[in-house]
Amino acid sequence: MFTGIIEAIGTIKQLQVSAQGARIVIDTGALDMADVKLGDSIATNGICLTVIAFDAKSFSADVSTETLSRTGFAHYQVNQRVNLEKAMLPTTRFGGHIVSGHVDAVAKIESINDTGNSTDYWLEMSEEIAPYIAEKGSITIDGVSLTVNALEANKFRLTIVPHTAEQTIMPNYRQGSYVNVEVDVMARYIERLLLKQNSNQTNASGVTESLLRQSGFIKN
C-alpha cells in the first residue's frame, strides 16, 4: 500500500521490452534506499513494482505483459523521469489517500492552463473509469494523490499548486501526454456493495444506496 505522497523523482536507466514483458532499471535519485530489501514494493509512476535487485542508487524490476498493456509503460523511454514512493509502513504519516499501486487506466492530458499561483490540467475520462471519479474525490495520477476539482462529460480537472509540481514529474507534462490513473479504492468497494444489494443476496451489512447517498458518497 502507498499514500500517493511522492518521495523522490527517479530516472529510467534501462528498459528492455520483449514479448514476455519487460525489465526496468530505475536510478532512484534522492530516494533513501537504506531500508530497501529484495521483494520490497516501490511505486513507479503509480505502478507497484517488486524490487529484484538494487544498490544505493538504483533498483531493478520485472514488468508483466498485463502491466505493459494497462499502463503508460508503452510510452516510456530511457532517461524518462518517474515519480517514486516506497511502500508505506505502519508508522507512516498518512498524508494522501489509500493507493494500491494497481493502475486502472491510462488517460491523456487534453489541456494545461496556468491560473495564477496554480496550474489546471484537464484529462480525458474513459468510460471504463468515469463511474469511479467524483468531484472533490481522490484520484491517483502517476502515483500522486490528487483531488478532482471539476467534472465534465468526458473529462476531469486537476488543480496543481507549485509545491506538488516541484516534488513530482508534472512540469514534464505536455498536451497529449499519457498518465497512469488509479481511482479511489473506496469507489470500487462501494460498487461491490451496491452490486450485492441489487442482487438476490441478503445485504447483511446494512449498507444501502440510500445510506451512501445520505452520507455523501453518491451525488444526484
CSV table of C-alpha atoms in Angstrom, one decimal:
chain,number,residue,atom,x,y,z
A,1,MET,CA,0.0,0.0,0.0
A,2,PHE,CA,1.1,3.6,-0.7
A,3,THR,CA,-0.1,7.1,0.2
A,4,GLY,CA,0.3,9.0,-3.0
A,5,ILE,CA,2.9,11.3,-1.5
A,6,ILE,CA,6.0,11.2,-3.8
A,7,GLU,CA,9.3,10.7,-2.0
A,8,ALA,CA,11.7,11.3,-4.9
A,9,ILE,CA,11.9,11.6,-8.7
A,10,GLY,CA,13.8,8.8,-10.4
A,11,THR,CA,15.0,8.2,-14.0
A,12,ILE,CA,14.7,5.2,-16.2
A,13,LYS,CA,18.2,3.9,-16.8
A,14,GLN,CA,17.4,0.8,-18.8
A,15,LEU,CA,14.2,-0.6,-20.3
A,16,GLN,CA,14.2,-3.9,-22.2
A,17,VAL,CA,10.8,-4.9,-23.6
A,18,SER,CA,10.0,-8.3,-25.0
A,19,ALA,CA,7.0,-10.5,-25.8
A,20,GLN,CA,7.3,-11.9,-22.2
A,21,GLY,CA,7.3,-8.5,-20.5
A,22,ALA,CA,10.0,-6.0,-19.6
A,23,ARG,CA,13.0,-5.5,-17.3
A,24,ILE,CA,13.4,-2.0,-16.0
A,25,VAL,CA,16.3,-0.3,-14.1
A,26,ILE,CA,15.5,2.9,-12.2
A,27,ASP,CA,18.0,5.5,-11.0
A,28,THR,CA,16.4,6.4,-7.7
A,29,GLY,CA,17.8,9.9,-7.3
A,30,ALA,CA,17.3,11.2,-3.8
A,31,LEU,CA,15.2,8.2,-2.6
A,32,ASP,CA,16.6,6.7,0.6
A,33,MET,CA,17.4,3.1,-0.3
A,34,ALA,CA,19.0,2.2,3.1
A,35,ASP,CA,16.0,0.2,4.3
A,36,VAL,CA,15.1,-1.4,0.9
A,37,LYS,CA,15.2,-5.2,0.7
A,38,LEU,CA,14.7,-7.7,-2.1
A,39,GLY,CA,11.0,-8.2,-2.7
A,40,ASP,CA,10.0,-4.8,-1.4
A,41,SER,CA,7.5,-2.7,-3.4
A,42,ILE,CA,8.3,0.7,-4.9
A,43,ALA,CA,5.6,2.6,-6.7
A,44,THR,CA,7.0,3.9,-10.0
A,45,ASN,CA,4.6,6.4,-11.6
A,46,GLY,CA,1.9,4.8,-9.5
A,47,ILE,CA,2.8,1.2,-10.6
A,48,CYS,CA,3.6,-1.2,-7.8
A,49,LEU,CA,6.9,-2.8,-8.8
A,50,THR,CA,8.8,-5.5,-6.9
A,51,VAL,CA,12.5,-5.0,-6.3
A,52,ILE,CA,14.5,-7.9,-7.7
A,53,ALA,CA,17.9,-6.2,-7.5
A,54,PHE,CA,19.2,-2.9,-6.0
A,55,ASP,CA,22.1,-0.8,-4.8
A,56,ALA,CA,22.4,2.5,-3.1
A,57,LYS,CA,21.2,4.5,-6.2
A,58,SER,CA,19.0,2.2,-8.2
A,59,PHE,CA,16.7,-0.8,-8.4
A,60,SER,CA,15.6,-3.4,-11.0
A,61,ALA,CA,12.1,-4.8,-11.5
A,62,ASP,CA,10.3,-7.1,-13.9
A,63,VAL,CA,7.1,-5.8,-15.6
A,64,SER,CA,4.4,-8.2,-16.8
A,65,THR,CA,2.7,-8.0,-20.1
A,66,GLU,CA,-0.5,-7.2,-18.2
A,67,THR,CA,1.2,-4.1,-16.7
A,68,LEU,CA,2.6,-3.1,-20.1
A,69,SER,CA,-0.9,-3.3,-21.6
A,70,ARG,CA,-2.7,-1.3,-18.9
A,71,THR,CA,-0.2,1.4,-18.0
A,72,GLY,CA,1.9,4.1,-19.6
A,73,PHE,CA,4.9,1.8,-20.0
A,74,ALA,CA,4.0,1.5,-23.7
A,75,HIS,CA,5.1,5.2,-24.0
A,76,TYR,CA,8.1,5.1,-21.6
A,77,GLN,CA,11.7,5.7,-22.8
A,78,VAL,CA,15.2,5.6,-21.3
A,79,ASN,CA,16.0,8.8,-19.4
A,80,GLN,CA,12.4,9.5,-18.7
A,81,ARG,CA,11.7,10.8,-15.2
A,82,VAL,CA,9.3,8.9,-12.9
A,83,ASN,CA,7.6,9.5,-9.5
A,84,LEU,CA,8.8,7.2,-6.8
A,85,GLU,CA,7.3,6.1,-3.4
A,86,LYS,CA,8.3,3.2,-1.2
A,87,ALA,CA,5.5,1.1,0.4
A,88,MET,CA,4.1,2.7,3.5
A,89,LEU,CA,5.0,1.5,7.0
A,90,PRO,CA,2.6,1.1,9.9
A,91,THR,CA,4.2,4.2,11.4
A,92,THR,CA,4.0,6.3,8.2
A,93,ARG,CA,2.1,9.6,8.4
A,94,PHE,CA,-0.9,9.2,6.1
A,95,GLY,CA,-0.7,12.4,4.1
A,96,GLY,CA,-2.5,11.3,0.9
A,97,HIS,CA,-5.1,8.6,0.5
A,98,ILE,CA,-5.1,4.8,0.2
A,99,VAL,CA,-3.2,3.9,-3.0
A,100,SER,CA,-2.8,0.3,-4.1
A,101,GLY,CA,-0.3,0.8,-7.0
A,102,HIS,CA,-2.7,-1.0,-9.4
A,103,VAL,CA,-3.4,1.2,-12.4
A,104,ASP,CA,-6.9,1.2,-13.7
A,105,ALA,CA,-6.4,3.1,-17.0
A,106,VAL,CA,-4.2,5.4,-19.0
A,107,ALA,CA,-5.5,9.0,-19.6
A,108,LYS,CA,-4.4,11.7,-22.0
A,109,ILE,CA,-3.9,15.3,-20.9
A,110,GLU,CA,-6.2,17.5,-23.0
A,111,SER,CA,-5.0,20.9,-21.9
A,112,ILE,CA,-2.7,22.7,-19.4
A,113,ASN,CA,-3.6,26.2,-18.2
A,114,ASP,CA,-1.8,28.5,-15.8
A,115,THR,CA,-4.2,30.1,-13.3
A,116,GLY,CA,-2.0,32.5,-11.3
A,117,ASN,CA,-0.4,30.5,-8.5
A,118,SER,CA,-1.6,27.1,-9.7
A,119,THR,CA,-2.0,25.1,-12.9
A,120,ASP,CA,-5.1,23.4,-14.3
A,121,TYR,CA,-4.8,20.1,-16.0
A,122,TRP,CA,-7.8,18.7,-18.0
A,123,LEU,CA,-7.6,15.0,-18.6
A,124,GLU,CA,-9.8,12.7,-20.7
A,125,MET,CA,-12.0,10.3,-18.8
A,126,SER,CA,-12.7,7.0,-20.5
A,127,GLU,CA,-16.0,5.2,-20.0
A,128,GLU,CA,-14.0,2.5,-18.1
A,129,ILE,CA,-13.2,4.8,-15.1
A,130,ALA,CA,-15.8,7.5,-15.4
A,131,PRO,CA,-18.2,5.9,-12.8
A,132,TYR,CA,-15.5,6.0,-10.1
A,133,ILE,CA,-14.5,9.6,-10.5
A,134,ALA,CA,-16.3,12.2,-8.3
A,135,GLU,CA,-15.9,15.9,-7.9
A,136,LYS,CA,-13.8,16.6,-4.8
A,137,GLY,CA,-12.9,12.9,-4.6
A,138,SER,CA,-9.4,11.4,-4.6
A,139,ILE,CA,-7.6,10.1,-7.6
A,140,THR,CA,-4.0,9.0,-8.2
A,141,ILE,CA,-2.1,10.3,-11.3
A,142,ASP,CA,1.3,8.8,-11.9
A,143,GLY,CA,1.4,7.8,-8.2
A,144,VAL,CA,0.4,11.3,-7.0
A,145,SER,CA,-2.6,11.6,-4.6
A,146,LEU,CA,-4.7,14.4,-6.0
A,147,THR,CA,-8.3,15.9,-5.8
A,148,VAL,CA,-10.7,16.1,-8.7
A,149,ASN,CA,-11.8,19.7,-8.8
A,150,ALA,CA,-14.3,19.6,-11.7
A,151,LEU,CA,-16.0,17.1,-14.0
A,152,GLU,CA,-17.4,17.4,-17.5
A,153,ALA,CA,-19.0,14.8,-19.8
A,154,ASN,CA,-15.8,13.0,-20.7
A,155,LYS,CA,-13.0,14.8,-18.7
A,156,PHE,CA,-11.9,16.0,-15.3
A,157,ARG,CA,-9.8,18.8,-14.0
A,158,LEU,CA,-6.9,18.8,-11.5
A,159,THR,CA,-5.6,22.0,-10.0
A,160,ILE,CA,-1.9,21.7,-9.1
A,161,VAL,CA,-0.1,24.0,-6.7
A,162,PRO,CA,3.6,24.8,-7.1
A,163,HIS,CA,4.8,22.5,-4.2
A,164,THR,CA,3.2,19.5,-5.8
A,165,ALA,CA,4.7,20.4,-9.2
A,166,GLU,CA,8.1,20.8,-7.7
A,167,GLN,CA,8.0,17.4,-6.0
A,168,THR,CA,6.7,15.4,-9.0
A,169,ILE,CA,7.2,15.0,-12.7
A,170,MET,CA,4.2,17.2,-13.5
A,171,PRO,CA,6.3,20.0,-15.0
A,172,ASN,CA,7.2,17.5,-17.7
A,173,TYR,CA,3.6,17.0,-18.8
A,174,ARG,CA,2.5,18.4,-22.1
A,175,GLN,CA,-0.8,18.4,-24.0
A,176,GLY,CA,-1.1,14.9,-25.3
A,177,SER,CA,1.0,13.3,-22.5
A,178,TYR,CA,-0.3,10.0,-21.2
A,179,VAL,CA,-0.5,9.3,-17.4
A,180,ASN,CA,-1.4,6.4,-15.2
A,181,VAL,CA,-4.8,6.6,-13.4
A,182,GLU,CA,-5.8,4.8,-10.2
A,183,VAL,CA,-9.3,5.6,-9.0
A,184,ASP,CA,-10.1,5.8,-5.3
A,185,VAL,CA,-10.3,2.2,-4.0
A,186,MET,CA,-13.3,3.2,-1.8
A,187,ALA,CA,-15.3,3.7,-5.0
A,188,ARG,CA,-14.6,0.1,-6.0
A,189,TYR,CA,-15.8,-1.2,-2.7
A,190,ILE,CA,-18.9,0.9,-2.8
A,191,GLU,CA,-19.7,-0.5,-6.3
A,192,ARG,CA,-19.3,-4.0,-4.9
A,193,LEU,CA,-21.7,-3.3,-2.1
A,194,LEU,CA,-24.3,-1.9,-4.4
A,195,LEU,CA,-24.0,-4.8,-6.8
A,196,LYS,CA,-24.6,-7.1,-3.9
A,197,GLN,CA,-27.6,-5.1,-2.8
A,198,ASN,CA,-29.1,-5.2,-6.2
A,199,SER,CA,-28.7,-9.0,-6.5
A,200,ASN,CA,-30.9,-11.5,-4.8
A,201,GLN,CA,-28.4,-11.9,-1.9
A,202,THR,CA,-29.2,-10.7,1.5
A,203,ASN,CA,-27.3,-7.4,2.3
A,204,ALA,CA,-26.3,-8.3,5.9
A,205,SER,CA,-24.0,-5.2,6.1
A,206,GLY,CA,-26.9,-2.8,6.1
A,207,VAL,CA,-25.2,-0.6,3.5
A,208,THR,CA,-27.7,0.6,1.0
A,209,GLU,CA,-27.7,3.1,-1.9
A,210,SER,CA,-29.9,5.4,0.2
A,211,LEU,CA,-27.4,5.3,3.1
A,212,LEU,CA,-24.5,6.0,0.8
A,213,ARG,CA,-26.4,8.9,-0.7
A,214,GLN,CA,-27.2,10.4,2.7
A,215,SER,CA,-23.6,10.1,3.7
A,216,GLY,CA,-22.3,12.0,0.7
A,217,PHE,CA,-20.7,9.1,-1.2
A,218,ILE,CA,-23.2,9.4,-4.0
A,219,LYS,CA,-24.4,12.6,-5.6
A,220,ASN,CA,-27.6,13.2,-7.6
